[in-house]
PDB file of C-alpha atoms and ligand atoms in Angstrom:
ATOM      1  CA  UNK A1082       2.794   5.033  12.241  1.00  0.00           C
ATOM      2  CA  UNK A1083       2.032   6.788  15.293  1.00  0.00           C
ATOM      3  CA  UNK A1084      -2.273   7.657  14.059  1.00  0.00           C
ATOM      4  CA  UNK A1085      -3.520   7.173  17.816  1.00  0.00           C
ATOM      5  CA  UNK A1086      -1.525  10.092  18.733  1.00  0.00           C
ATOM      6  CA  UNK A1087      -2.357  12.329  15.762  1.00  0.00           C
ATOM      7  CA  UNK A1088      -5.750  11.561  16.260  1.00  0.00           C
ATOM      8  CA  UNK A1089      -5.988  13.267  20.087  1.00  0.00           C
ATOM      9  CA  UNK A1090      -4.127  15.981  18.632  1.00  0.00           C
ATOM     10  CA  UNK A1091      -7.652  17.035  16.475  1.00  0.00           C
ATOM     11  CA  UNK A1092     -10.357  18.115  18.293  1.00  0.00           C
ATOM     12  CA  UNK A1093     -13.727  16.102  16.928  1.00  0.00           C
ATOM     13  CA  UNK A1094     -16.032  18.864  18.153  1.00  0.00           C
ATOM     14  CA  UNK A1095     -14.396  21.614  16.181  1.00  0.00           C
ATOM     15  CA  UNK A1096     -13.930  19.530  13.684  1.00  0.00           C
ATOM     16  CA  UNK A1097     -17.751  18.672  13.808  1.00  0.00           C
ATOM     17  CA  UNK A1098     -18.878  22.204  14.216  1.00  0.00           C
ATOM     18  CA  UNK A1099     -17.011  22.839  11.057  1.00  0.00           C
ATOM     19  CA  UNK A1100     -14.341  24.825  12.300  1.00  0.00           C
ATOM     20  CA  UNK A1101     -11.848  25.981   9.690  1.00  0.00           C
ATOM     21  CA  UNK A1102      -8.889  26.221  11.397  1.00  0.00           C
ATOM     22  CA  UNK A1103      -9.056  22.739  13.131  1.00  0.00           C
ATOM     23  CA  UNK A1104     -10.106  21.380   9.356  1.00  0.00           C
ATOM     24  CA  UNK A1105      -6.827  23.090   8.362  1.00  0.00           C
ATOM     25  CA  UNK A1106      -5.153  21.684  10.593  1.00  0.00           C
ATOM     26  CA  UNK A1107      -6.776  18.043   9.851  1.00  0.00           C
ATOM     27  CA  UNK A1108      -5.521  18.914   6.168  1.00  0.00           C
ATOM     28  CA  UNK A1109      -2.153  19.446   6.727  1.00  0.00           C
ATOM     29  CA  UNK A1110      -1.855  16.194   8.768  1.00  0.00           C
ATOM     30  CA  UNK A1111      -3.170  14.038   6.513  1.00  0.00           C
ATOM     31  CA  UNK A1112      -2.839  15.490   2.818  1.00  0.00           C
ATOM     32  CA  UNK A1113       0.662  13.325   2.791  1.00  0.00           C
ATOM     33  CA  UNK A1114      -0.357  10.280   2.999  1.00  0.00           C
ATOM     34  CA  UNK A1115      -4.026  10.321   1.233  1.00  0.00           C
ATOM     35  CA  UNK A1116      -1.859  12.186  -1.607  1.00  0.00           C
ATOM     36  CA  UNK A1117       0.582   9.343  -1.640  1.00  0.00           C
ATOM     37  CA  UNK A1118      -1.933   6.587  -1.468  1.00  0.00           C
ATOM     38  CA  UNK A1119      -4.329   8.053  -4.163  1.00  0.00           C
ATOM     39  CA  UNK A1120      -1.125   8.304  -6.368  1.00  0.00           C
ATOM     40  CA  UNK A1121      -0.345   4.538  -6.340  1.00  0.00           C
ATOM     41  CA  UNK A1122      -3.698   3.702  -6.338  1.00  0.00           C
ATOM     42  CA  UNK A1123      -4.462   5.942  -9.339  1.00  0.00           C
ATOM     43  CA  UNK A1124      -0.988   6.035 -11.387  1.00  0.00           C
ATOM     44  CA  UNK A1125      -1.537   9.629 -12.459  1.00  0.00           C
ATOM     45  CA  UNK A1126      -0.960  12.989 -11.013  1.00  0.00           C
ATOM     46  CA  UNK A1127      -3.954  14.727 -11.936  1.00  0.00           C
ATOM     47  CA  UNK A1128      -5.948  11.867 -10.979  1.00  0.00           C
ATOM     48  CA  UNK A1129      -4.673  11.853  -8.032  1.00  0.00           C
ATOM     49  CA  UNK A1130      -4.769  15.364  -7.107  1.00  0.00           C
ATOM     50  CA  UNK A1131      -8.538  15.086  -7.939  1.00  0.00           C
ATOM     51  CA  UNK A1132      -8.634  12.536  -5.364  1.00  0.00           C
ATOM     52  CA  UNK A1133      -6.916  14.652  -3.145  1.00  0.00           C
ATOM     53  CA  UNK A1134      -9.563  17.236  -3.154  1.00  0.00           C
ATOM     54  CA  UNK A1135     -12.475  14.980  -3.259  1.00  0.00           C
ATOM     55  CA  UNK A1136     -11.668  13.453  -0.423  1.00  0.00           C
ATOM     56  CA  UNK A1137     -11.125  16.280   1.900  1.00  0.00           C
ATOM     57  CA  UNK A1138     -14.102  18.148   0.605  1.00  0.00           C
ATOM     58  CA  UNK A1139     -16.446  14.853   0.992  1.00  0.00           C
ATOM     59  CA  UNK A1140     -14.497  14.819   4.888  1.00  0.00           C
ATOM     60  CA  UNK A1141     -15.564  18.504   5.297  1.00  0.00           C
ATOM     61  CA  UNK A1142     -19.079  17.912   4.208  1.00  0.00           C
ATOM     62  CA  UNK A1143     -19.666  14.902   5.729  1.00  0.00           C
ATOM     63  CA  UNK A1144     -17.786  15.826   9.392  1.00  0.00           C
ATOM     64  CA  UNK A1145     -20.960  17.179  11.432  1.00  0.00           C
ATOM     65  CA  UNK A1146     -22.257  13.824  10.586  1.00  0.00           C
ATOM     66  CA  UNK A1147     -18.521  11.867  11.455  1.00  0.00           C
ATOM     67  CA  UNK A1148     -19.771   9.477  14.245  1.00  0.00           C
ATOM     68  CA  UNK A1149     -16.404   8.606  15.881  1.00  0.00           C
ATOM     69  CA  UNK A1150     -16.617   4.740  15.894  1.00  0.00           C
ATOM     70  CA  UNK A1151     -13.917   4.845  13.579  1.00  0.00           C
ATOM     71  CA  UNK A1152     -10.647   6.470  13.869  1.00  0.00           C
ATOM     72  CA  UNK A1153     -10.362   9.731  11.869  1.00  0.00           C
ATOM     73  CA  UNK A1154      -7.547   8.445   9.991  1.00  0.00           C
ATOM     74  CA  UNK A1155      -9.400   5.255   8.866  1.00  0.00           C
ATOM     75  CA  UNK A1156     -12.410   7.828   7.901  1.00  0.00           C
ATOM     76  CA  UNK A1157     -10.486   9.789   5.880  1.00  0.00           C
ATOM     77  CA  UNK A1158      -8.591   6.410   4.182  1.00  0.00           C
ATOM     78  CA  UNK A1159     -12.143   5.248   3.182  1.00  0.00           C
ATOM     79  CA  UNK A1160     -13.067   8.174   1.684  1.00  0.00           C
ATOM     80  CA  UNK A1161      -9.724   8.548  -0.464  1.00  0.00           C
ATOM     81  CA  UNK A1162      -9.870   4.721  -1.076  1.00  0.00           C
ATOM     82  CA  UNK A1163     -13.484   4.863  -2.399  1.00  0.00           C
ATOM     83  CA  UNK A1164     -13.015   8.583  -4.738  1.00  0.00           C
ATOM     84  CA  UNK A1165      -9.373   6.423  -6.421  1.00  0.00           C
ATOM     85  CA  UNK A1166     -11.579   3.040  -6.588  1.00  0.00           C
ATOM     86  CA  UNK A1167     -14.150   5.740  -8.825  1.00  0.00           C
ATOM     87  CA  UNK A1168     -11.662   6.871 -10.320  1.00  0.00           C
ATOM     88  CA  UNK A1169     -10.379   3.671 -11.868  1.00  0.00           C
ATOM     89  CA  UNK A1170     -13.373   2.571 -12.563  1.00  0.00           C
ATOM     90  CA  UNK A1171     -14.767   5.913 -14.658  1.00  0.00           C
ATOM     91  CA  UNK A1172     -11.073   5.477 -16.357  1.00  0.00           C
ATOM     92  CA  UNK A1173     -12.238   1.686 -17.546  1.00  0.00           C
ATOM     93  CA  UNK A1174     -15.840   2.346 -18.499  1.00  0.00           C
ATOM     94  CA  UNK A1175     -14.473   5.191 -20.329  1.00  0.00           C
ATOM     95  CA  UNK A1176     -12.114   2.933 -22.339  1.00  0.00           C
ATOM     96  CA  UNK A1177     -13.074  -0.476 -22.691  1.00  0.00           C
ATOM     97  CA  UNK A1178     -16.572  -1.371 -22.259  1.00  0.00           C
ATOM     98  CA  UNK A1179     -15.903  -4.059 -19.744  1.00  0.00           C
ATOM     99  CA  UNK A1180     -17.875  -6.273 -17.766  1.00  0.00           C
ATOM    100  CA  UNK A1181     -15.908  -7.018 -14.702  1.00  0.00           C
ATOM    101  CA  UNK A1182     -16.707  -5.143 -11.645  1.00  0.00           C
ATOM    102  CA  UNK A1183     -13.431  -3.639 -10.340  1.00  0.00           C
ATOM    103  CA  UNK A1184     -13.937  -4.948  -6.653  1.00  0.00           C
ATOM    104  CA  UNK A1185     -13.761  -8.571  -8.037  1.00  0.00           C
ATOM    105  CA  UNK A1186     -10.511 -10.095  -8.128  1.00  0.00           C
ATOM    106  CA  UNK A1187      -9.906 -11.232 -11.601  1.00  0.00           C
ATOM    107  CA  UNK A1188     -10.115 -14.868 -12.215  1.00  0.00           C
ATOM    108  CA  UNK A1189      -5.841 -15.467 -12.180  1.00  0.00           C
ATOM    109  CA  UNK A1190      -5.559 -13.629  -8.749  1.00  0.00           C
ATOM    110  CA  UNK A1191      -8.551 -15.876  -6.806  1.00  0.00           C
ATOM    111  CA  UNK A1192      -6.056 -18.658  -7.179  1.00  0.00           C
ATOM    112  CA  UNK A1193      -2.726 -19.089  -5.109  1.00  0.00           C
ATOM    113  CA  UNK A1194      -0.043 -19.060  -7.424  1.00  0.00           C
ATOM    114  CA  UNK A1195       2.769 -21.209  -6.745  1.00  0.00           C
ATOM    115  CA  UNK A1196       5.983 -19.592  -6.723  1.00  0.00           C
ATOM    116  CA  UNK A1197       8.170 -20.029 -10.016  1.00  0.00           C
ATOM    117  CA  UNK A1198      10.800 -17.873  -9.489  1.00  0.00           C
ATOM    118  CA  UNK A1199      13.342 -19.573  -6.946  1.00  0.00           C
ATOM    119  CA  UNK A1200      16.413 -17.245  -7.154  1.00  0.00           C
ATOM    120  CA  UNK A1201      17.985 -15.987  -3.944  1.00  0.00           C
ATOM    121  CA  UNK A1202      18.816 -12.797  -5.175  1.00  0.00           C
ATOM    122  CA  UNK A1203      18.531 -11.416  -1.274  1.00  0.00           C
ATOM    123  CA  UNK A1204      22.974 -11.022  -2.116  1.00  0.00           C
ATOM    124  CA  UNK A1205      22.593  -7.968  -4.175  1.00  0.00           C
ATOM    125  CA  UNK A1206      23.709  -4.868  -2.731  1.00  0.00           C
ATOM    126  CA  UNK A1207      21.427  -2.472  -1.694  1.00  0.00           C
ATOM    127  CA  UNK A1208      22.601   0.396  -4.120  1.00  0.00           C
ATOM    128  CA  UNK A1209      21.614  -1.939  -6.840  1.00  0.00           C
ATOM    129  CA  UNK A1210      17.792  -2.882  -5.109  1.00  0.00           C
ATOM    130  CA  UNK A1211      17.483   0.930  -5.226  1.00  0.00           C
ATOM    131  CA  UNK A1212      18.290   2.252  -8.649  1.00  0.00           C
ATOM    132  CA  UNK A1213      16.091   4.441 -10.598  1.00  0.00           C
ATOM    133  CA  UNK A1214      15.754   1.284 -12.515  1.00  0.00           C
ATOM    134  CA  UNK A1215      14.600  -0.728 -10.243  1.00  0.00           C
ATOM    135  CA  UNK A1216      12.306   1.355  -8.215  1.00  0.00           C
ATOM    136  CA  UNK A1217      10.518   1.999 -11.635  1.00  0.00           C
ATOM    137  CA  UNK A1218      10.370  -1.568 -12.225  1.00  0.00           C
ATOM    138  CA  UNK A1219       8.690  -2.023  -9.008  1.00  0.00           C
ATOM    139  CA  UNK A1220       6.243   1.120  -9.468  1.00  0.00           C
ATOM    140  CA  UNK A1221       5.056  -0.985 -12.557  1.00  0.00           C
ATOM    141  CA  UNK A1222       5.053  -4.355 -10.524  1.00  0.00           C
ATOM    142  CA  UNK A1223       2.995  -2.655  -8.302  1.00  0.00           C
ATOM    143  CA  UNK A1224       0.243  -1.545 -11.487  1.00  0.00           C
ATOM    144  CA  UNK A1225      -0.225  -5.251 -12.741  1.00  0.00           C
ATOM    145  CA  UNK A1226      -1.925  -6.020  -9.255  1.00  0.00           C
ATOM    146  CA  UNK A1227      -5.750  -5.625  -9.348  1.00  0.00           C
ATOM    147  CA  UNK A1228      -7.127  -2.705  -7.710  1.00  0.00           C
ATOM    148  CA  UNK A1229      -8.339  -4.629  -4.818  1.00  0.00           C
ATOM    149  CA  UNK A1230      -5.153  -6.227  -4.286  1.00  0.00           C
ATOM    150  CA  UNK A1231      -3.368  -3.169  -4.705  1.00  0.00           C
ATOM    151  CA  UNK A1232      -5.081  -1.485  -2.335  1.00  0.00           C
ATOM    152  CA  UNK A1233      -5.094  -4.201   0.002  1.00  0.00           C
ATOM    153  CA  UNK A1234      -1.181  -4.013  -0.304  1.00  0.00           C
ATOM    154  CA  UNK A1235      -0.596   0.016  -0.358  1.00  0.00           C
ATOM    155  CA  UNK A1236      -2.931   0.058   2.888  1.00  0.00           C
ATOM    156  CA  UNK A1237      -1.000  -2.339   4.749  1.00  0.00           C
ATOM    157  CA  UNK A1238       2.143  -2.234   3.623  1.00  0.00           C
ATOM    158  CA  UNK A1239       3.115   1.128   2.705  1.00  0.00           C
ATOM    159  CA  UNK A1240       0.508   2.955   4.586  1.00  0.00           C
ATOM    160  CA  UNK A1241       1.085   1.003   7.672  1.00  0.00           C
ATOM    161  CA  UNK A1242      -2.410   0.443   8.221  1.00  0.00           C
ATOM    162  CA  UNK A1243      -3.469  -2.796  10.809  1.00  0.00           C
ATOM    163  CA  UNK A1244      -5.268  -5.384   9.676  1.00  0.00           C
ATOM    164  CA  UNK A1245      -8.179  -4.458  11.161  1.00  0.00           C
ATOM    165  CA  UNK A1246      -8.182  -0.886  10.299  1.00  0.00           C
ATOM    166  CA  UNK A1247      -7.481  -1.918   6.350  1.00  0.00           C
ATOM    167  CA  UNK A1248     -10.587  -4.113   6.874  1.00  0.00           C
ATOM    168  CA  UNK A1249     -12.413  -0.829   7.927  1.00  0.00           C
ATOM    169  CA  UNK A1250     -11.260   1.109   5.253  1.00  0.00           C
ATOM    170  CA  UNK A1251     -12.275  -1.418   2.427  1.00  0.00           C
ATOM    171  CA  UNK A1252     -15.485  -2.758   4.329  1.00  0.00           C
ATOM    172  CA  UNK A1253     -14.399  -6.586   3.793  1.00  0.00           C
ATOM    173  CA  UNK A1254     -13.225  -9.068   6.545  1.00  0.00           C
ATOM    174  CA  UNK A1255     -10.096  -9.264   7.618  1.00  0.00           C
ATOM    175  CA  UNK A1256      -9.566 -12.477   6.360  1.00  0.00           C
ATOM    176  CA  UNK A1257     -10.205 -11.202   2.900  1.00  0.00           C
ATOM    177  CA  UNK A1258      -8.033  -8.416   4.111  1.00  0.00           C
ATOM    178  CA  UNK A1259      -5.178 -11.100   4.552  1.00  0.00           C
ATOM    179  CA  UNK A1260      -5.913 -13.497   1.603  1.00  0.00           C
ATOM    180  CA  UNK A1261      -5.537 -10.742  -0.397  1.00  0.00           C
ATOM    181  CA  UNK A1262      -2.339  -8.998   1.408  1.00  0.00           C
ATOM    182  CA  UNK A1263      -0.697 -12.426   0.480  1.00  0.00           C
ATOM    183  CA  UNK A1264      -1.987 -12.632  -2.876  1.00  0.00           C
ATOM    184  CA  UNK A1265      -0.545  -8.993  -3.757  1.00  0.00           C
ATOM    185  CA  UNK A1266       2.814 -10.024  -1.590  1.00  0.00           C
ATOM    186  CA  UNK A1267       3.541 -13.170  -3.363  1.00  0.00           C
ATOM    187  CA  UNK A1268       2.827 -11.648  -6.802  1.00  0.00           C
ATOM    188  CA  UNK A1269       5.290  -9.058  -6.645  1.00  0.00           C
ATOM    189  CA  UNK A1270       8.078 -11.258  -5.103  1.00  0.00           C
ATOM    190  CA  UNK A1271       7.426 -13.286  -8.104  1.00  0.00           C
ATOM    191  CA  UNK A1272       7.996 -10.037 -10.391  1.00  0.00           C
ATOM    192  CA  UNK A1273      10.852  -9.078  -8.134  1.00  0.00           C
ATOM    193  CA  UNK A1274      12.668 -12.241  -8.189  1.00  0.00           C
ATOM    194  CA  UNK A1275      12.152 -12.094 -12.036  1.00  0.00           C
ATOM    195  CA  UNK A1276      13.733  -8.753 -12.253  1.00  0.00           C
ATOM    196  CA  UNK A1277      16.466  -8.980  -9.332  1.00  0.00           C
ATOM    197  CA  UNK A1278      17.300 -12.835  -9.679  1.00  0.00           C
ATOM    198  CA  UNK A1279      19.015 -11.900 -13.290  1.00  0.00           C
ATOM    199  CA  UNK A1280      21.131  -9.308 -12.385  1.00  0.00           C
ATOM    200  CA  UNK A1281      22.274 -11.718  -9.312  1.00  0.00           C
ATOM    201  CA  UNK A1282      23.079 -14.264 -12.287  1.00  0.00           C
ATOM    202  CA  UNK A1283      24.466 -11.675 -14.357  1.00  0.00           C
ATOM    203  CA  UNK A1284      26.641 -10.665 -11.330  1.00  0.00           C
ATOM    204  CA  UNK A1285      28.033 -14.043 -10.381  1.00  0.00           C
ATOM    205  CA  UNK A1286      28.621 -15.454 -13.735  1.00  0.00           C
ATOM    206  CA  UNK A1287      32.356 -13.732 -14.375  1.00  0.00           C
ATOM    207  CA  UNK A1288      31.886 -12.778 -17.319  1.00  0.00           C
ATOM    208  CA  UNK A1289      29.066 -10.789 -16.569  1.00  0.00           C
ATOM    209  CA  UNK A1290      27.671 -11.400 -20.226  1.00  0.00           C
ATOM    210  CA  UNK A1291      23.614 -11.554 -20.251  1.00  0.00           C
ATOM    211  CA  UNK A1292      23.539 -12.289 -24.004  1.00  0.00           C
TER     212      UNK A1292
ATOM    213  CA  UNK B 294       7.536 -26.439  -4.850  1.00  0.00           C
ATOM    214  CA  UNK B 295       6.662 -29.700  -5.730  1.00  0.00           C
ATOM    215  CA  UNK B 296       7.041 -30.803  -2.729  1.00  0.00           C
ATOM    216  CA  UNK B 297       3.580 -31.563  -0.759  1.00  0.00           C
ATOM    217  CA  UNK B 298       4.866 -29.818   2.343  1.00  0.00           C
ATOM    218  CA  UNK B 299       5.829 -26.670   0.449  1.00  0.00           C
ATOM    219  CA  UNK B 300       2.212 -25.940  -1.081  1.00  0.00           C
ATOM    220  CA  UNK B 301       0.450 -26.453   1.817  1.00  0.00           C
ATOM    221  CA  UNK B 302       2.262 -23.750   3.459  1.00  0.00           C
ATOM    222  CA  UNK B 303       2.612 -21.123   0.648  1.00  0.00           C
ATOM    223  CA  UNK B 304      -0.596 -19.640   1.617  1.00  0.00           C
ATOM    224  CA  UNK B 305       0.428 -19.542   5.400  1.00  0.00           C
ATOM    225  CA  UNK B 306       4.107 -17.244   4.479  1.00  0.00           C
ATOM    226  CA  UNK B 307       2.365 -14.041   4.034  1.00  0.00           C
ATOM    227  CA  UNK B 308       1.151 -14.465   7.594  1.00  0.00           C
ATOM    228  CA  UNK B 309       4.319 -15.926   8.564  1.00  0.00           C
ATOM    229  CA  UNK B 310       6.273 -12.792   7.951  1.00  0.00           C
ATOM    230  CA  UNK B 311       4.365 -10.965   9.671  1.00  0.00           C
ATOM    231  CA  UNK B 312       4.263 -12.998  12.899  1.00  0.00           C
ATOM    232  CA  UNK B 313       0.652 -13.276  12.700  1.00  0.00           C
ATOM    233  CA  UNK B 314       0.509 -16.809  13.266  1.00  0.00           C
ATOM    234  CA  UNK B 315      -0.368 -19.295  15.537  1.00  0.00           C
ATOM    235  CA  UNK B 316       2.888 -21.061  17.639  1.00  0.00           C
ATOM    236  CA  UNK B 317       2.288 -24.277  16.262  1.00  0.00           C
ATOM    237  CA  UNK B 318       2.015 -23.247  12.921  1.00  0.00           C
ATOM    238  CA  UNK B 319       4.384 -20.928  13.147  1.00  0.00           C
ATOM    239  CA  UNK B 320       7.162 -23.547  14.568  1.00  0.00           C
ATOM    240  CA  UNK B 321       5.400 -26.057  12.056  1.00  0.00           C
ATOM    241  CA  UNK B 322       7.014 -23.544   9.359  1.00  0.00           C
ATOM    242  CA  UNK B 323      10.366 -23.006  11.290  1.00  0.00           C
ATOM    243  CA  UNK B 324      10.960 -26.206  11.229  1.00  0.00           C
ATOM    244  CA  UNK B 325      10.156 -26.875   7.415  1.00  0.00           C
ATOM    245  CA  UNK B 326      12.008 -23.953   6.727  1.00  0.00           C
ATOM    246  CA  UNK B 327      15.146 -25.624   8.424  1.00  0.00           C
ATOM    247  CA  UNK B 328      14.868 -28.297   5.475  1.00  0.00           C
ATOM    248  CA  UNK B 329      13.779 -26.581   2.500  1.00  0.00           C
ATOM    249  CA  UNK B 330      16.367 -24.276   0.561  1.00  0.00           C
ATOM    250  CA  UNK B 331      13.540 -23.642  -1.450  1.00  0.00           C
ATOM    251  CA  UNK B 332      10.669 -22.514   1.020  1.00  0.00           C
ATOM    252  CA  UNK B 333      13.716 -20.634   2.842  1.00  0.00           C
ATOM    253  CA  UNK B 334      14.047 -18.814  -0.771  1.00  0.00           C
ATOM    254  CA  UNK B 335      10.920 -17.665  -1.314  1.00  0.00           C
ATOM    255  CA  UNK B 336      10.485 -16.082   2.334  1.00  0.00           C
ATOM    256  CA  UNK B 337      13.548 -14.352   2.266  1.00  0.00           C
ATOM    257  CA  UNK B 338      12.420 -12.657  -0.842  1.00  0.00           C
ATOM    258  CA  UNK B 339       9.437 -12.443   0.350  1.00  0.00           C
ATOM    259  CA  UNK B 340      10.551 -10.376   3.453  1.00  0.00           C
ATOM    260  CA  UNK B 341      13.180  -8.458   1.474  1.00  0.00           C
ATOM    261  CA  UNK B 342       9.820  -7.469  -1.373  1.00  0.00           C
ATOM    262  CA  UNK B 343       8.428  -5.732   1.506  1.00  0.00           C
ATOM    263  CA  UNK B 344      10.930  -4.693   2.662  1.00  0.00           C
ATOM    264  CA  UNK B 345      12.099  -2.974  -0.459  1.00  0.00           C
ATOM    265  CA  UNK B 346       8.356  -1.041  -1.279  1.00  0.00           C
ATOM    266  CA  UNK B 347       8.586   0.245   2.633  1.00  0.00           C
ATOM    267  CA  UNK B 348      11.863   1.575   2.152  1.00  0.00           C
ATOM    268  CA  UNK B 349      11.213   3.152  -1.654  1.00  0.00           C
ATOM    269  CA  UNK B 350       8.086   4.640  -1.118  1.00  0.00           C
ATOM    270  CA  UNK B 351       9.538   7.924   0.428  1.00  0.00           C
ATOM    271  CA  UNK B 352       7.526   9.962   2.849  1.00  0.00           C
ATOM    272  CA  UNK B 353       4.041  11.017   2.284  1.00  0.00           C
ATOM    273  CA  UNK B 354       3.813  14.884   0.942  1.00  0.00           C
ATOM    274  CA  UNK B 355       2.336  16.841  -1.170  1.00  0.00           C
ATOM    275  CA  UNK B 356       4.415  19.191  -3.878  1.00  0.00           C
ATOM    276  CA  UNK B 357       3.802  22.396  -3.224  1.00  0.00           C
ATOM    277  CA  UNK B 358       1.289  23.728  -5.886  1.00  0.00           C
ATOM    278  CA  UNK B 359      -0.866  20.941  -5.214  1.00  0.00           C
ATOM    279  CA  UNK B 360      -1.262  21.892  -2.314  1.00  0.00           C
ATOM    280  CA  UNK B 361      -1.765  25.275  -3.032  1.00  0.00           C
ATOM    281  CA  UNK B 362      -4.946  24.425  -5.220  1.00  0.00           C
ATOM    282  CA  UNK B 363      -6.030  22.035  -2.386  1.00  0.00           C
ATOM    283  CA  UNK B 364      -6.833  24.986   0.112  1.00  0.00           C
ATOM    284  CA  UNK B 365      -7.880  26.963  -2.147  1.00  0.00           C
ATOM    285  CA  UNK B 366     -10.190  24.129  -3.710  1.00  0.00           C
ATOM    286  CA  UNK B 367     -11.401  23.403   0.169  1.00  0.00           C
ATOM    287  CA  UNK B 368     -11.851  27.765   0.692  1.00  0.00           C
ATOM    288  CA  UNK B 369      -8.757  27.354   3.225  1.00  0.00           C
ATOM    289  CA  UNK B 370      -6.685  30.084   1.596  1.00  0.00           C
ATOM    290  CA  UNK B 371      -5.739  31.684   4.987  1.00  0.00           C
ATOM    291  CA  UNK B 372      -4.432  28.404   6.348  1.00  0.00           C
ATOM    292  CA  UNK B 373      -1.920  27.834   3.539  1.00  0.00           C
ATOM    293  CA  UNK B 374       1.215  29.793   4.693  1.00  0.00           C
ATOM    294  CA  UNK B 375       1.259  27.775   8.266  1.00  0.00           C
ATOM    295  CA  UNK B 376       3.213  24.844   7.050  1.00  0.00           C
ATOM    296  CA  UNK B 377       4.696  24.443  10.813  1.00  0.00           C
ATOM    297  CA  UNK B 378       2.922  20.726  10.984  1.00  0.00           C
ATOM    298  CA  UNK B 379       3.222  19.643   7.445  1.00  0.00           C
ATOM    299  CA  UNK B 380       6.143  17.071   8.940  1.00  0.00           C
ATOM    300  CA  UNK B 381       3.427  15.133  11.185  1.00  0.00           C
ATOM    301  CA  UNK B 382       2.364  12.825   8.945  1.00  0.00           C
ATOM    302  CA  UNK B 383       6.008  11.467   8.921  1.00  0.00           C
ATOM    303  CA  UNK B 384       5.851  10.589  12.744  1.00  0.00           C
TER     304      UNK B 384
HETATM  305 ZN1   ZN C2034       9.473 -26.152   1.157  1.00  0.00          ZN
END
């Protein structure tokens, strides 16, 4: 991800005097990937669309005030992290009157979890890693995380965020940052191995039987 | 992973993978790795995990009529039509 260079492209004193064209053009740059993130994050389009909106009209309201120390990009990350974070956590109050604050890890994830699942199942051909089946598979690995894991992980690894700038965005350490990007890492390659290690059974036994 | 060696390091592979560690450790791990089929395993998934989620989660947009109702929701009707830069986010 190239965000140093988008970054210069915006000027921060249109963008500070409120200037509608350079806040368009803000928009357009970064409704992709805030749309993208709030939809893992929240699991559902509408949510996420919410999100979407909330975040740029919190970044248009609260630009005159944007200070600079922070990249724009990170800026606008924090505020899309924070409205999905709300959102998730409305969605749980609504449903289940439930005690644990959503920032907290939940007791299972504080721990390092040894790896069960030892299957090299690195053979199987791409085509295969890619199906409709198995991206949905790994969609729901993805929803079993916590949402601070989660985030942690969509940040980093699919946003492309540094360290350092995911620590921004979440206001933690980046040692937390990193304890939890393994956490979230190690968990799904344990779902993943579960999932891909049988079909590289499946595909070396000749038979091919899974019964 | 019941091997002493193994546990210690588990924490340290996340890291690892991303070449985000110190020499030492880092070589301390290469040469475990050399050893252990098992440790070998479990980074090689590891690796190919990540690898997988960067390669399936497609490139960040927004369908159309969502973004329609964004600029109108943010009073940037004017702006939609210019779509000219809607690729930069993929750079
Ligand atoms: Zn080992």
């Amino acid at each position: 991800m190239n965000q140093e260079k988008r970054v210069e492209e915006f000027s921060l004193e249109a963008l500070r005097a409120g200037n509608k064209a350079e806040f368009a053009r803000l928009v357009e740059a970064y409704s992709g990937v805030i749309y993208r993130l709030a939809l893992k994050v929240v699991e559902d389009p509408q949510d996420a669309e919410d999100v979407l909106q909330e975040t740029f009209i919190k970044a248009y309201r609260a630009l005159p005030n944007f200070d600079g120390r922070s990249s724009l990009s990170t800026w606008l990350y924090r505020i899309a992290t924070n409205e999905a974070l709300m959102t998730l956590r409305r969605r749980k109050s609504a449903s289940v009157a439930n005690t644990i604050s959503i920032e907290e890890p939940s007791p299972n994830e504080d721990n390092e979890q040894e790896p069960i699942q030892i299957v090299d199942w690195c053979c199987l051909p791409e085509t295969e890693m890619m199906s409709a089946e198995a991206r949905a598979y790994m969609e729901k690995a993805i929803e079993t995380l916590s949402p601070a894991l989660r985030t942690v992980f969509l940040l980093r690894d699919i946003e492309g965020l540094s360290t350092q700038e995911t620590a921004e965005v979440l206001n933690v350490s980046e040692v937390v940052v990193k304890t939890r990007l393994s956490r979230a890492r190690m968990r799904l390659r344990e779902l993943l191995s579960e999932y891909f290690g049988e079909r590289a059974a499946r595909r070396s036994t000749p038979e091919g039987e899974n019964s | 992973m019941s091997h002493q060696n193994c546990r210690h390091l588990l924490g340290s592979l996340s890291d690892y993978v991303d070449g985000e560690l110190a020499d030492e450790v880092c070589a301390e791990i290469d040469r475990h790795l050399e050893e252990c089929e098992n440790c070998r395993i479990v980074v090689d998934s590891l690796r190919k995990t990540i690898y997988l989620y960067k390669v399936t989660s497609g490139p960040p947009s927004v369908p159309e009529e969502v973004r329609q109702r964004l600029y109108l929701s943010l009073d940037l009707e004017e702006f939609i039509e210019r779509k000219a830069n809607s690729e930069m986010g993929k750079a």
